[in-house]
Short mmCIF file of C-alpha atoms and ligand atoms in Angstrom, two decimals:
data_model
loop_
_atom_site.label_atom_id
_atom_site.label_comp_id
_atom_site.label_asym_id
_atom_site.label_seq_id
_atom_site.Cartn_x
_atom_site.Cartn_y
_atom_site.Cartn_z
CA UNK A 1 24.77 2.17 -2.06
CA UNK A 2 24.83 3.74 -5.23
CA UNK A 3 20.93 5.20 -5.31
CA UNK A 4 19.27 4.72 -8.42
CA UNK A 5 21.78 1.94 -9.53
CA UNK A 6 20.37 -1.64 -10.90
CA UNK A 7 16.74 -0.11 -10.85
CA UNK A 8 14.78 -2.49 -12.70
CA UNK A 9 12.29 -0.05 -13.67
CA UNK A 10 13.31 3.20 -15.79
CA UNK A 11 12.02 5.21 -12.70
CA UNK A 12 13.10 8.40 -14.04
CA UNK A 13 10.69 8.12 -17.02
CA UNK A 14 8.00 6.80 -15.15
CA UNK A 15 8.59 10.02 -12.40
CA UNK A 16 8.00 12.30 -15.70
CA UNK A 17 4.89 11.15 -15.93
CA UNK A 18 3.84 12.47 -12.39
CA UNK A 19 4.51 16.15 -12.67
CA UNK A 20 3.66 16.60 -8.87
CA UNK A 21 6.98 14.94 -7.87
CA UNK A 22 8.76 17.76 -9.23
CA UNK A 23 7.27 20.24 -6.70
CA UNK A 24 8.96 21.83 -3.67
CA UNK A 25 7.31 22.16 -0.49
CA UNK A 26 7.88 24.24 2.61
CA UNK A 27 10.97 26.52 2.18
CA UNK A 28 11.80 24.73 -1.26
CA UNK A 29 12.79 21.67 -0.26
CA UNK A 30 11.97 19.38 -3.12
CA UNK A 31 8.98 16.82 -2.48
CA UNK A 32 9.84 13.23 -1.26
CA UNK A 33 6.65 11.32 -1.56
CA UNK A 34 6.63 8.58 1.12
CA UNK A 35 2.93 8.67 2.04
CA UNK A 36 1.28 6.00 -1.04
CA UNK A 37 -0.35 4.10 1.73
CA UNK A 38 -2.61 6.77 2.37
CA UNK A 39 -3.07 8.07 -1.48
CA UNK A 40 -1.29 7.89 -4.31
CA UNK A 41 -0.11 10.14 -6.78
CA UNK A 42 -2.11 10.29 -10.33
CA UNK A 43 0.33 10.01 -13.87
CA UNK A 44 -0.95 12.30 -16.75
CA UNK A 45 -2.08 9.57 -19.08
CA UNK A 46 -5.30 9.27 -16.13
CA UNK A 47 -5.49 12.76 -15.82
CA UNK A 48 -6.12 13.19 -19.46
CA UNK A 49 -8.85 10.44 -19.42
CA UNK A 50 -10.16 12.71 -16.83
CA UNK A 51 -10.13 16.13 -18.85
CA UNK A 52 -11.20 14.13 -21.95
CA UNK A 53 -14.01 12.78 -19.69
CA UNK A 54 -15.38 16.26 -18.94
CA UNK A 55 -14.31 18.23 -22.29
CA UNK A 56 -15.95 15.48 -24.73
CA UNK A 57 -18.57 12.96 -23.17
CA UNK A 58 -19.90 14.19 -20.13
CA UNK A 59 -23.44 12.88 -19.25
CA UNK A 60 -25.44 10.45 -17.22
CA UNK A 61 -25.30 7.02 -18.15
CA UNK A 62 -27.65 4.38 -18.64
CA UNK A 63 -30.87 7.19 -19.05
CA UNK A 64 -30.17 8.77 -22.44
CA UNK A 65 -30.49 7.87 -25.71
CA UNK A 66 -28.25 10.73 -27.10
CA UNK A 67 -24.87 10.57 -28.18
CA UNK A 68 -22.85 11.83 -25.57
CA UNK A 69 -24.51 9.17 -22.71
CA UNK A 70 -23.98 6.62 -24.78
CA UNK A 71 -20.47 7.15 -25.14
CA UNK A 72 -20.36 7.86 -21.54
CA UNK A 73 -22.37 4.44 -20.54
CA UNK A 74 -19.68 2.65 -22.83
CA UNK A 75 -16.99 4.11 -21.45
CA UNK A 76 -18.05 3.45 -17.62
CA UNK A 77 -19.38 0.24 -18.55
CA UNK A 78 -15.82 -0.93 -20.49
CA UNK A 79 -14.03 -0.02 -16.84
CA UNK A 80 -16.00 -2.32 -14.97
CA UNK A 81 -14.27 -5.07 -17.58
CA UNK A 82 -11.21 -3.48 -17.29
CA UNK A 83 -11.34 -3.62 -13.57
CA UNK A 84 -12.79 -6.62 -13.45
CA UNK A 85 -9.72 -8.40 -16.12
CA UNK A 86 -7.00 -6.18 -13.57
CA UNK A 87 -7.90 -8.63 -10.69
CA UNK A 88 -8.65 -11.99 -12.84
CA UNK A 89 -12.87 -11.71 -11.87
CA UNK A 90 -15.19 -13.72 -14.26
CA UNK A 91 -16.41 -10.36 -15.29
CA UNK A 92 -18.31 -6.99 -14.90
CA UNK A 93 -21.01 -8.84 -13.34
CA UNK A 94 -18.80 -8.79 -9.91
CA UNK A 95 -17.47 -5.35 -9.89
CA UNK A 96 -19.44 -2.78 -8.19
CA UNK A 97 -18.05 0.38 -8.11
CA UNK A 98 -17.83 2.17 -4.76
CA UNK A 99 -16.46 5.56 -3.32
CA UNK A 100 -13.82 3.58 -1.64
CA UNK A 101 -12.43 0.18 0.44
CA UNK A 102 -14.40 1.71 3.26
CA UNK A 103 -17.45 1.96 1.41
CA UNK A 104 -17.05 -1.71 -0.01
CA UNK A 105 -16.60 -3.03 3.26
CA UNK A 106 -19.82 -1.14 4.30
CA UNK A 107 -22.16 -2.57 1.65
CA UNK A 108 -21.10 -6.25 2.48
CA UNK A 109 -21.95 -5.09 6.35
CA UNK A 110 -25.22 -4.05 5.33
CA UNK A 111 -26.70 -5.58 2.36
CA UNK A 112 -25.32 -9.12 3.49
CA UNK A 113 -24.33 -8.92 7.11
CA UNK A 114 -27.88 -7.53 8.72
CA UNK A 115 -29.94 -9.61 6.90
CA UNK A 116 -27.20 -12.86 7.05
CA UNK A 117 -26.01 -12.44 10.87
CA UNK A 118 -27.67 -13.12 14.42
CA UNK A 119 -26.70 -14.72 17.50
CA UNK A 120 -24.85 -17.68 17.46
CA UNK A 121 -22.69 -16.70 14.65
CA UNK A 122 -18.92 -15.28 14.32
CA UNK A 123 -17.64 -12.67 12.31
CA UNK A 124 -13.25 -13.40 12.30
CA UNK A 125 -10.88 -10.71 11.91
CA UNK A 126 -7.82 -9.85 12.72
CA UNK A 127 -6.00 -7.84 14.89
CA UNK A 128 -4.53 -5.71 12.36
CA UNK A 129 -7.45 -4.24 10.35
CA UNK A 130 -7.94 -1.08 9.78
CA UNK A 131 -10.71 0.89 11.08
CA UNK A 132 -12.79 0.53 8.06
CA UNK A 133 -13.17 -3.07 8.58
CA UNK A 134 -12.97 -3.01 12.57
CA UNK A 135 -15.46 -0.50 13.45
CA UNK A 136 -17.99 -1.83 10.60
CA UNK A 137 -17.98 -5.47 11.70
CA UNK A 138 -18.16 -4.33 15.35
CA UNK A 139 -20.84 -2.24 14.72
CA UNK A 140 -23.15 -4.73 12.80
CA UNK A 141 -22.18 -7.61 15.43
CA UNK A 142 -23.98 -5.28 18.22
CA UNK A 143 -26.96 -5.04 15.97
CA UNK A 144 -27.43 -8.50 15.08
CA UNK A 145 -26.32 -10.07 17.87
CA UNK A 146 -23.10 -11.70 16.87
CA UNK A 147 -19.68 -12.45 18.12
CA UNK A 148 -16.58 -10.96 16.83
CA UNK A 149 -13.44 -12.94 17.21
CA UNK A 150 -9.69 -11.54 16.68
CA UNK A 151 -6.96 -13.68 14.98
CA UNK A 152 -3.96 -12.73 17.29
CA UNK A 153 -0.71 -11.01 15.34
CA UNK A 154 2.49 -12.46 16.90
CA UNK A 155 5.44 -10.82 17.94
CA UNK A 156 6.47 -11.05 14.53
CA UNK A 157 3.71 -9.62 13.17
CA UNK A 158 2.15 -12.46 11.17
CA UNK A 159 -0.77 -13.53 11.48
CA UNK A 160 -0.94 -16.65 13.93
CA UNK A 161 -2.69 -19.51 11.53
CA UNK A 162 -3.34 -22.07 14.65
CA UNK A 163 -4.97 -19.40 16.46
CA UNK A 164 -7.24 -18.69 12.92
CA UNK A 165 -8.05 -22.45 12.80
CA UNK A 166 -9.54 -22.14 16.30
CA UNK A 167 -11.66 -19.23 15.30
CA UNK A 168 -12.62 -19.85 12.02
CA UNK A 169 -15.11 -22.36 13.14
CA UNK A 170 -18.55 -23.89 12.73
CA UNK A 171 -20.07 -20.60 13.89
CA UNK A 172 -18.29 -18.70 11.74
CA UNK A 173 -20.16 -16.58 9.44
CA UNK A 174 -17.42 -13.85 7.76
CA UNK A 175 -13.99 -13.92 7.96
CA UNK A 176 -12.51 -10.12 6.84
CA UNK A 177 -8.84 -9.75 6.90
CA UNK A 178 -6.84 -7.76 5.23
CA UNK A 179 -4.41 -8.58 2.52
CA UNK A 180 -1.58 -6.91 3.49
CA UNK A 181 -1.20 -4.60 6.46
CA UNK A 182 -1.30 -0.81 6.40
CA UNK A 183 0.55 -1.04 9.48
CA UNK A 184 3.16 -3.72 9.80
CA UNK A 185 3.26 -5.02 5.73
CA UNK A 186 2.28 -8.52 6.88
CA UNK A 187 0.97 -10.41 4.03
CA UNK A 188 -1.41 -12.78 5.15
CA UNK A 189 -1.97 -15.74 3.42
CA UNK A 190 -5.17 -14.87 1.94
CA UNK A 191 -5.69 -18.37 -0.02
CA UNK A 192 -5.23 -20.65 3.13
CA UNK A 193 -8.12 -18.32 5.23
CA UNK A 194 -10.53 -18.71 1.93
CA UNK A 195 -10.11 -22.36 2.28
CA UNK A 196 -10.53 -22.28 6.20
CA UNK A 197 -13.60 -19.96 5.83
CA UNK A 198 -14.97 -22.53 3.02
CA UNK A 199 -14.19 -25.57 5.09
CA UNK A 200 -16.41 -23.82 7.38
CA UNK A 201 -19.58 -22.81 5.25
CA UNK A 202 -18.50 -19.33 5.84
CA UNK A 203 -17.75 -16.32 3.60
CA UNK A 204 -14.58 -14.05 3.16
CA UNK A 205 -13.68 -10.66 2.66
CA UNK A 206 -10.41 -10.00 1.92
CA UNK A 207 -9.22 -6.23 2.16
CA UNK A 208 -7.09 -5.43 -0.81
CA UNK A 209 -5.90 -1.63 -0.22
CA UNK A 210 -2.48 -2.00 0.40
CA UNK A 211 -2.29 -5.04 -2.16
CA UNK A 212 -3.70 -4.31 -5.32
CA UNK A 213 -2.27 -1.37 -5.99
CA UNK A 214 1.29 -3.06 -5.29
CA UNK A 215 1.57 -6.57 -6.37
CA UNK A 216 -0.21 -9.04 -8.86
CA UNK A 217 -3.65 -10.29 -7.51
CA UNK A 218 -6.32 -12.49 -8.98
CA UNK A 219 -9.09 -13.08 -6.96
CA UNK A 220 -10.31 -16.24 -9.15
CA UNK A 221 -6.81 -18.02 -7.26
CA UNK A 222 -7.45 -16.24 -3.92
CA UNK A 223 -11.08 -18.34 -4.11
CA UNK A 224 -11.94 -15.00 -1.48
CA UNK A 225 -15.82 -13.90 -1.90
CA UNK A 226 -15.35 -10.48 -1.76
CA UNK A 227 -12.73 -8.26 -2.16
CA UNK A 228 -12.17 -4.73 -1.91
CA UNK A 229 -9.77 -1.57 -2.64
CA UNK A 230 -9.79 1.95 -3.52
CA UNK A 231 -8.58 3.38 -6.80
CA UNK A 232 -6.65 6.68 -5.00
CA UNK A 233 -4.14 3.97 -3.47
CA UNK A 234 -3.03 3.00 -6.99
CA UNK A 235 -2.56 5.90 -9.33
CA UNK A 236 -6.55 6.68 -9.91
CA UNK A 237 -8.84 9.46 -8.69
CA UNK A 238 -10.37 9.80 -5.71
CA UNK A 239 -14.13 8.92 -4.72
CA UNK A 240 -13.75 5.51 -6.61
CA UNK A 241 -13.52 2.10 -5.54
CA UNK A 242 -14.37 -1.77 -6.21
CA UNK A 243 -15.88 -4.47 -4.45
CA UNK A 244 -15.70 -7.35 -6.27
CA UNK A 245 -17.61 -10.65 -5.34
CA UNK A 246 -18.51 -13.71 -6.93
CA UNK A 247 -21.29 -13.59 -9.21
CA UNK A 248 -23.62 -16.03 -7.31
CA UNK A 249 -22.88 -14.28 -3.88
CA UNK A 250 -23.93 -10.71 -5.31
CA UNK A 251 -26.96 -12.36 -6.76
CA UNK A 252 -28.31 -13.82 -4.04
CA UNK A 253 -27.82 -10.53 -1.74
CA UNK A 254 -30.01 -7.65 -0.67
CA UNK A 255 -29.19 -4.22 -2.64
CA UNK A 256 -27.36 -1.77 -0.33
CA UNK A 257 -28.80 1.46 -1.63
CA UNK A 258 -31.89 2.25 -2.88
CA UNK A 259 -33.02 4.59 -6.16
CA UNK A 260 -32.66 4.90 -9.48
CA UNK A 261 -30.40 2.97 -11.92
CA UNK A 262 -30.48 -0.14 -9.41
CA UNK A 263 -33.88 -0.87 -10.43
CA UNK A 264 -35.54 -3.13 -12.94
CA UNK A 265 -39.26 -2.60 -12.79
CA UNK A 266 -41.21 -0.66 -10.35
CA UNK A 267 -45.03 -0.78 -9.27
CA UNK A 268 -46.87 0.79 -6.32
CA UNK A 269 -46.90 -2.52 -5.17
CA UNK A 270 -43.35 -3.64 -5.49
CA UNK A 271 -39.87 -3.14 -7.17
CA UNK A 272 -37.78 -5.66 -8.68
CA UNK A 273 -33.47 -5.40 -9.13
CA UNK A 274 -30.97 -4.48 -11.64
CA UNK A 275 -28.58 -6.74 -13.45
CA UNK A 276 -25.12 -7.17 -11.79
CA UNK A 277 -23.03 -5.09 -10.70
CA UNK A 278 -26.07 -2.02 -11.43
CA UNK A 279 -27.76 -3.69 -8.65
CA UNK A 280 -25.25 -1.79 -6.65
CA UNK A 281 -24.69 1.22 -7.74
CA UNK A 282 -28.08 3.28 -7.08
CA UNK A 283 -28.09 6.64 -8.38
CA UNK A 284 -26.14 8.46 -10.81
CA UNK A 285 -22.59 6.87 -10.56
CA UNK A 286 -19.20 7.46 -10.26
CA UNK A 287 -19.01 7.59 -14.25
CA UNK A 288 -15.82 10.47 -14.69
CA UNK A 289 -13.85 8.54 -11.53
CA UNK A 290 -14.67 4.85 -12.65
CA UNK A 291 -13.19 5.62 -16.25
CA UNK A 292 -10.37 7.40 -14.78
CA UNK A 293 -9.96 4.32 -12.64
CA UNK A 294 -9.80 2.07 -15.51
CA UNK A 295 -7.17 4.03 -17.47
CA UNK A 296 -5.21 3.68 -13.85
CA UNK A 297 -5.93 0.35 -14.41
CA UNK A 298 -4.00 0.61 -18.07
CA UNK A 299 -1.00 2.71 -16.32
CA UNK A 300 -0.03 -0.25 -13.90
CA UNK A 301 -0.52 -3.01 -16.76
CA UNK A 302 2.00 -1.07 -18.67
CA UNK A 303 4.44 -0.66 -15.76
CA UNK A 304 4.01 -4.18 -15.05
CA UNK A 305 2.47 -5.38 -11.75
CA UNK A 306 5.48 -7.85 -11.71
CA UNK A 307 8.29 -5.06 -11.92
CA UNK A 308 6.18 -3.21 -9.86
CA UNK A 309 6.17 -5.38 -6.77
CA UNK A 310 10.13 -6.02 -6.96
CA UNK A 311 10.96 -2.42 -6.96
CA UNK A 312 8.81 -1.86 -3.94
CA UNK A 313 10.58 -4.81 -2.57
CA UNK A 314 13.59 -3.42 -2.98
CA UNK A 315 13.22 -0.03 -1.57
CA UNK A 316 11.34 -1.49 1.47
CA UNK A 317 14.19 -3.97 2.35
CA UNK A 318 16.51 -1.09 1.39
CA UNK A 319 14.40 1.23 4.10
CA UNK A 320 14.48 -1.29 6.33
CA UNK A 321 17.63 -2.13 6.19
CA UNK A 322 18.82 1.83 6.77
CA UNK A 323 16.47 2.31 9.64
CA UNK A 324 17.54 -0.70 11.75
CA UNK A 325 20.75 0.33 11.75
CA UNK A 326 19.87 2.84 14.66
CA UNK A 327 19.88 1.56 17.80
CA UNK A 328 16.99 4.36 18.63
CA UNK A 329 14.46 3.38 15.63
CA UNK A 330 12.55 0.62 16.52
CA UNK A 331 10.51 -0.78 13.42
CA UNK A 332 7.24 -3.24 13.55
CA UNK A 333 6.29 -6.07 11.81
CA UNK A 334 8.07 -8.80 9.85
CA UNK A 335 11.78 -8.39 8.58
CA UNK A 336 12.71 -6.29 5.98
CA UNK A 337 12.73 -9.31 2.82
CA UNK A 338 8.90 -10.25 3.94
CA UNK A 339 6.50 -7.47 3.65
CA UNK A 340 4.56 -4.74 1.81
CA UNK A 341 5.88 -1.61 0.99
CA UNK A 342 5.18 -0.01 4.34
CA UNK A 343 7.88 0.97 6.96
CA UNK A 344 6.19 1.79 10.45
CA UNK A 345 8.53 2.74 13.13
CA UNK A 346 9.20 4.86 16.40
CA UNK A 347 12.52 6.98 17.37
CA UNK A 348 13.10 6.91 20.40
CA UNK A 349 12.17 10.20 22.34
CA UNK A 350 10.58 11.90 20.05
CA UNK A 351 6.65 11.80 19.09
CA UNK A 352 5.83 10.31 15.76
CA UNK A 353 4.09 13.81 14.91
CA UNK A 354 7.10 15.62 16.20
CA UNK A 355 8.85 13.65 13.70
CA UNK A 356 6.66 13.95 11.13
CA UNK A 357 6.65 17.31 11.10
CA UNK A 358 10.61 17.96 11.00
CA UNK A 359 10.55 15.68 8.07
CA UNK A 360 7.98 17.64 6.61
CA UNK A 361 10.28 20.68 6.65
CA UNK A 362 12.67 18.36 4.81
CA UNK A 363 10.52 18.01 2.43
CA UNK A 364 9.98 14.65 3.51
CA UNK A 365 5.94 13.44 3.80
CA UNK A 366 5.25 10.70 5.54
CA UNK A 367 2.30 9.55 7.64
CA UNK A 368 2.17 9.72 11.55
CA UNK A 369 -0.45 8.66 14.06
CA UNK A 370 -2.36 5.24 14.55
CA UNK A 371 -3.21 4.75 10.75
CA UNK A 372 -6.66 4.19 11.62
CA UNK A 373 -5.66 0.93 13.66
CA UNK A 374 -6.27 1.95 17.23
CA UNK A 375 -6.52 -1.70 18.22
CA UNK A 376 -3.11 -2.30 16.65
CA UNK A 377 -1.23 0.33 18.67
CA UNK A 378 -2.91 -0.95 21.76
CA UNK A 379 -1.41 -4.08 21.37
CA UNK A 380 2.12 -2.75 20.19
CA UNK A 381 1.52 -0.75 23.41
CA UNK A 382 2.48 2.38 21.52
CA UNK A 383 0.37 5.67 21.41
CA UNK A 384 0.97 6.15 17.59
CA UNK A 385 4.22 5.71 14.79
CA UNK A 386 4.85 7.20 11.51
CA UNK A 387 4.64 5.34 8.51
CA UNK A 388 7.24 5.35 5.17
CA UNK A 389 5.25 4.10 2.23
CA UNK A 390 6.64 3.15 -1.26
CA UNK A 391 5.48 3.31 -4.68
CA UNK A 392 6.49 2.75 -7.91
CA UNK A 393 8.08 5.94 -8.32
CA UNK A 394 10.10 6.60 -5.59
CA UNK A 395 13.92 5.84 -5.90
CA UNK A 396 16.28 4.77 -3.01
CA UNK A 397 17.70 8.60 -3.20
CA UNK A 398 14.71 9.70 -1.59
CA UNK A 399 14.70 6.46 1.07
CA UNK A 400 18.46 7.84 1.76
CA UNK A 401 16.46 11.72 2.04
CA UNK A 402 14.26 10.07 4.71
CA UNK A 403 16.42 8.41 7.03
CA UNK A 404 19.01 11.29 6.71
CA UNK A 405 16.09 14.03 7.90
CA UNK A 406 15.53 11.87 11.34
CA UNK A 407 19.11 13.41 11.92
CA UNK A 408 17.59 16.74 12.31
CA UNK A 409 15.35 15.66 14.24
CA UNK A 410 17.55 14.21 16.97
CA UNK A 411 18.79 17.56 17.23
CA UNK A 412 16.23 18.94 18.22
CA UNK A 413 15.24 16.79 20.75
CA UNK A 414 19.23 15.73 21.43
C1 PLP B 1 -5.69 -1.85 4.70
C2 PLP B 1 -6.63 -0.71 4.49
N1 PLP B 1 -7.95 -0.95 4.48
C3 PLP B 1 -8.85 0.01 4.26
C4 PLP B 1 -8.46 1.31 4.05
C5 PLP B 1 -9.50 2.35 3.82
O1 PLP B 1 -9.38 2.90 2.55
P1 PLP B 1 -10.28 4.13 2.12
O2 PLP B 1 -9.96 5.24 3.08
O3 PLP B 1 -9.86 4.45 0.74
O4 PLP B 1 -11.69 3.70 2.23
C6 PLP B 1 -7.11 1.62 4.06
C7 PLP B 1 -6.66 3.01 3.90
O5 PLP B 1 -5.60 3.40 4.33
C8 PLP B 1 -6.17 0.58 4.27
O6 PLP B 1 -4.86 0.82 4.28
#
């Protein structure tokens, strides 16, 4: 297969505006990106909001009356409508901004889950979430004293919907699943749990990392109540991400953190809240990584979340496709035409850090270990696997530079 032919994105334009794919790593081996489920790489156009950020209108927002914090309170201010338009919510009212999806998923835990939860109730997720889900809900169930139930993968690696109608039941309380998998790429049908949760009097969280940075999502259709994601998996900065929920839920919850800016009046005897989302975000924000967020924001819009999903879908199946033609890979989760843009997989005899590391000499970088889904591994009854994860930029050149390195690799272990 001819490798950049019938792209339906000008990838080699969009690849000049990240200059660290140019790099070489290791002995000059020129970089192949495949690790965008862990972070993505940033474009210029949100670097420069960045620089602009710090070289023109850097200040605190919401405290100052001069110039520059008023342009910076606009500016952070305008990204929560940005961010909020991106994913079709009503508005900035219900997105907070966060460090990250790990941080999102913590506030829910906290300011709704210890003062919602207790014994007698369920919190439903599924087998597949990642550690920033798992190990929150987990944690919060031992402190209130509730139950948390697992919806079982299949051998497939979908999600098995009888077995989520059996959990999701009267008891339930929360049901936090994620969108699509880090892991496997199984999308989950994210509509049909909101209406199982509703049916149920119960909320939903539904984890967004590995979706909105990769496919079209409105969480107005998706009827979820919260939602989360991180901007450094979709061509923002670091130390920045969303939870959005619906306005009425975020009203009628308990702040998270405590301090300044969250505040509407205090007294020695008592303090009252913020508007939405400031409610939220207590301290000095995230004001240089939110704006840089919302110009990421821009970057995809222009690319086209459409155009972006169907080249991802095209190098995955392309990946895929490659891979399973060795009888010694073995690759997990559903087939190549049904998934996110992740390729997990094993070769046999040789550790997935072994392998990572040869491919790293290749220049090739790609993830290896349990991908912070120990539960997941347990049940694939595999120690750990190395991941291939696509983004817009990448080109089916550097999917052929991937599955040609694991060559050198069975050389070395024969
Ligand atoms: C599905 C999923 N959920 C949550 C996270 C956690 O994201 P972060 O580390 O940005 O908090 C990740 C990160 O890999 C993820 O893939």
């Amino acid at each position: 297969m001819e490798a950049t032919e019938q792209e339906p994105l000008d990838v080699e334009s969009i690849r000049a505006d990240f200059p660290i794919l140019d790099r070489e790593v290791g002995d000059g081996a020129p970089l192949v990106y495949l690790d965008n489920a862990a972070t993505t790489q940033t474009p210029e156009q949100v670097i420069d909001v960045f620089s602009e950020y710090y070289r023109g209108y850097n200040a605190n927002v919401h405290r100052g009356i001069h110039q520059l914090s008023q342009e910076a309170s606009i500016a952070y201010e305008e990204a929560h409508d940005r961010l909020a338009e991106f994913i079709g919510a009503d508005g900035r009212e219900e997105v907070v901004f966060t460090k990250n999806t790990t941080e999102s998923i913590n506030l829910v835990a906290y300011a709704w889950g210890l003062n919602e939860l207790g014994e007698g109730d369920a919190v439903v997720l599924s087998e597949m979430e990642h550690h920033s889900s798992f190990v929150t809900w987990q944690q919060i169930a031992e402190r209130t004293g509730a139950e948390v139930r697992y919806i079982r993968v299949d051998d497939d690696g979908y999600l098995d919907m009888d077995h989520a109608a059996e959990l999701i039941d009267e008891d339930a309380a929360m049901v936090s699943v994620v969108h699509a998998s880090n892991v496997l790429g199984t999308v989950t049908p994210m509509r049909e749990l909101a209406d199982l949760a509703h049916d149920n009097d119960a909320l939903i969280l539904g984890d967004g990392a590995q979706s909105v940075p990769n496919r079209p999502v409105d969480v107005t259709d998706l009827d979820v109540d919260f939602y989360v994601f991180s901007g450094h998996k979709m061509a923002g900065p670091t130390g920045i991400g969303c939870l959005y929920g619906k306005q009425e839920v975020l009203e009628d919850m308990e702040p998270f953190l405590y301090g300044g800016d969250m505040i509407r009046r205090v007294t020695f005897e008592e303090t009252t809240w913020n508007d939405l989302p400031w409610k939220y975000e207590a301290g000095t924000p995230l004001i240089a990584q939110g704006i840089g967020l919302a110009a990421a924001a821009d970057y995809l819009d222009d690319v086209g979340m459409d155009a972006i999903q169907a080249h991802e879908e095209r190098l995955t199946e392309y990946a895929y496709e490659r891979l399973d033609e060795f009888d010694d890979v073995e690759i997990y989760g559903p087939p190549a035409d049904d998934r996110g843009a992740v390729v997990a997989f094993n070769v046999d005899g040789i550790h997935a850090h072994d392998l990572a590391s040869i491919l790293n000499d290749h220049g090739v970088a790609i993830r290896a270990g349990d991908h912070c889904t120990q539960p997941l591994h347990q049940k694939l009854d595999i120690a750990a696997s190395v991941r291939a994860s696509f983004y817009f930029y990448n080109t089916m050149a550097e999917v052929d530079a991937l599955v040609d390195s694991l060559d050198a690799a069975r050389d070395i272990f024969g």
